């Protein structure tokens, strides 16, 4: 396993100086985006996780949920 570089900087969402991580991919229910790239080392883990939970709730209860085939 290789050595992982830890990057510390200001999160683009909360503007706090923290350890930064890779942004998660958007859920499929929000669409299929061409040339979508994650924001590497720009988002702290706390903000990344909070958006992930919001997206999950939106996908399960928003209008997109009507078109979803199945939920685990």
Short mmCIF file of C-alpha atoms in Angstrom, two decimals:
data_model
loop_
_atom_site.label_atom_id
_atom_site.label_comp_id
_atom_site.label_asym_id
_atom_site.label_seq_id
_atom_site.Cartn_x
_atom_site.Cartn_y
_atom_site.Cartn_z
CA UNK A 1 0.00 0.00 0.00
CA UNK A 2 1.39 3.41 -0.95
CA UNK A 3 1.91 6.42 1.26
CA UNK A 4 -1.06 8.79 1.30
CA UNK A 5 -0.34 12.50 1.42
CA UNK A 6 -2.36 14.43 3.98
CA UNK A 7 -3.39 17.87 2.77
CA UNK A 8 -4.46 20.57 5.22
CA UNK A 9 -6.19 23.71 3.98
CA UNK A 10 -9.40 25.69 4.01
CA UNK A 11 -12.55 23.80 3.05
CA UNK A 12 -14.41 25.51 0.19
CA UNK A 13 -17.73 25.08 2.07
CA UNK A 14 -17.05 25.85 5.75
CA UNK A 15 -13.80 27.81 5.21
CA UNK A 16 -12.22 26.15 8.25
CA UNK A 17 -8.65 24.95 8.12
CA UNK A 18 -8.86 21.17 8.27
CA UNK A 19 -7.54 18.00 6.72
CA UNK A 20 -9.03 17.90 3.23
CA UNK A 21 -10.36 14.88 1.38
CA UNK A 22 -11.65 13.89 -2.01
CA UNK A 23 -15.24 14.88 -2.75
CA UNK A 24 -17.63 11.96 -3.14
CA UNK A 25 -19.24 11.24 -6.48
CA UNK A 26 -22.77 12.51 -7.04
CA UNK A 27 -25.51 9.91 -6.62
CA UNK A 28 -26.91 8.42 -9.80
CA UNK A 29 -30.38 9.78 -8.97
CA UNK A 30 -29.12 13.35 -9.50
CA UNK A 31 -28.21 12.61 -13.09
CA UNK A 32 -25.40 11.46 -15.31
CA UNK A 33 -22.87 14.23 -15.84
CA UNK A 34 -20.32 14.22 -18.62
CA UNK A 35 -16.72 14.87 -17.66
CA UNK A 36 -17.63 15.13 -13.97
CA UNK A 37 -14.54 15.49 -11.82
CA UNK A 38 -14.41 15.33 -8.05
CA UNK A 39 -12.85 18.16 -6.08
CA UNK A 40 -9.61 16.68 -4.78
CA UNK A 41 -8.29 18.20 -1.57
CA UNK A 42 -10.83 21.03 -1.50
CA UNK A 43 -13.53 19.69 0.87
CA UNK A 44 -13.21 18.61 4.52
CA UNK A 45 -14.58 15.21 5.48
CA UNK A 46 -17.28 16.70 7.72
CA UNK A 47 -18.79 18.84 4.91
CA UNK A 48 -18.38 16.00 2.42
CA UNK A 49 -20.35 13.65 4.67
CA UNK A 50 -23.08 16.21 5.42
CA UNK A 51 -23.74 16.74 1.70
CA UNK A 52 -23.77 13.00 1.15
CA UNK A 53 -26.56 12.59 3.74
CA UNK A 54 -28.59 15.45 2.24
CA UNK A 55 -28.28 14.02 -1.26
CA UNK A 56 -29.38 10.60 -0.03
CA UNK A 57 -32.48 12.04 1.64
CA UNK A 58 -33.33 14.10 -1.46
CA UNK A 59 -32.96 11.06 -3.71
CA UNK A 60 -35.16 8.94 -1.45
CA UNK A 61 -37.94 11.47 -0.89
CA UNK A 62 -37.71 13.94 -3.77
CA UNK A 63 -39.34 13.65 -7.18
CA UNK A 64 -36.35 11.63 -8.42
CA UNK A 65 -37.40 8.79 -6.10
CA UNK A 66 -40.37 8.07 -8.39
CA UNK A 67 -38.01 7.06 -11.17
CA UNK A 68 -35.62 4.98 -9.08
CA UNK A 69 -35.93 1.26 -9.77
CA UNK A 70 -35.19 0.04 -6.26
CA UNK A 71 -33.53 1.04 -3.03
CA UNK A 72 -31.42 -1.36 -1.03
#
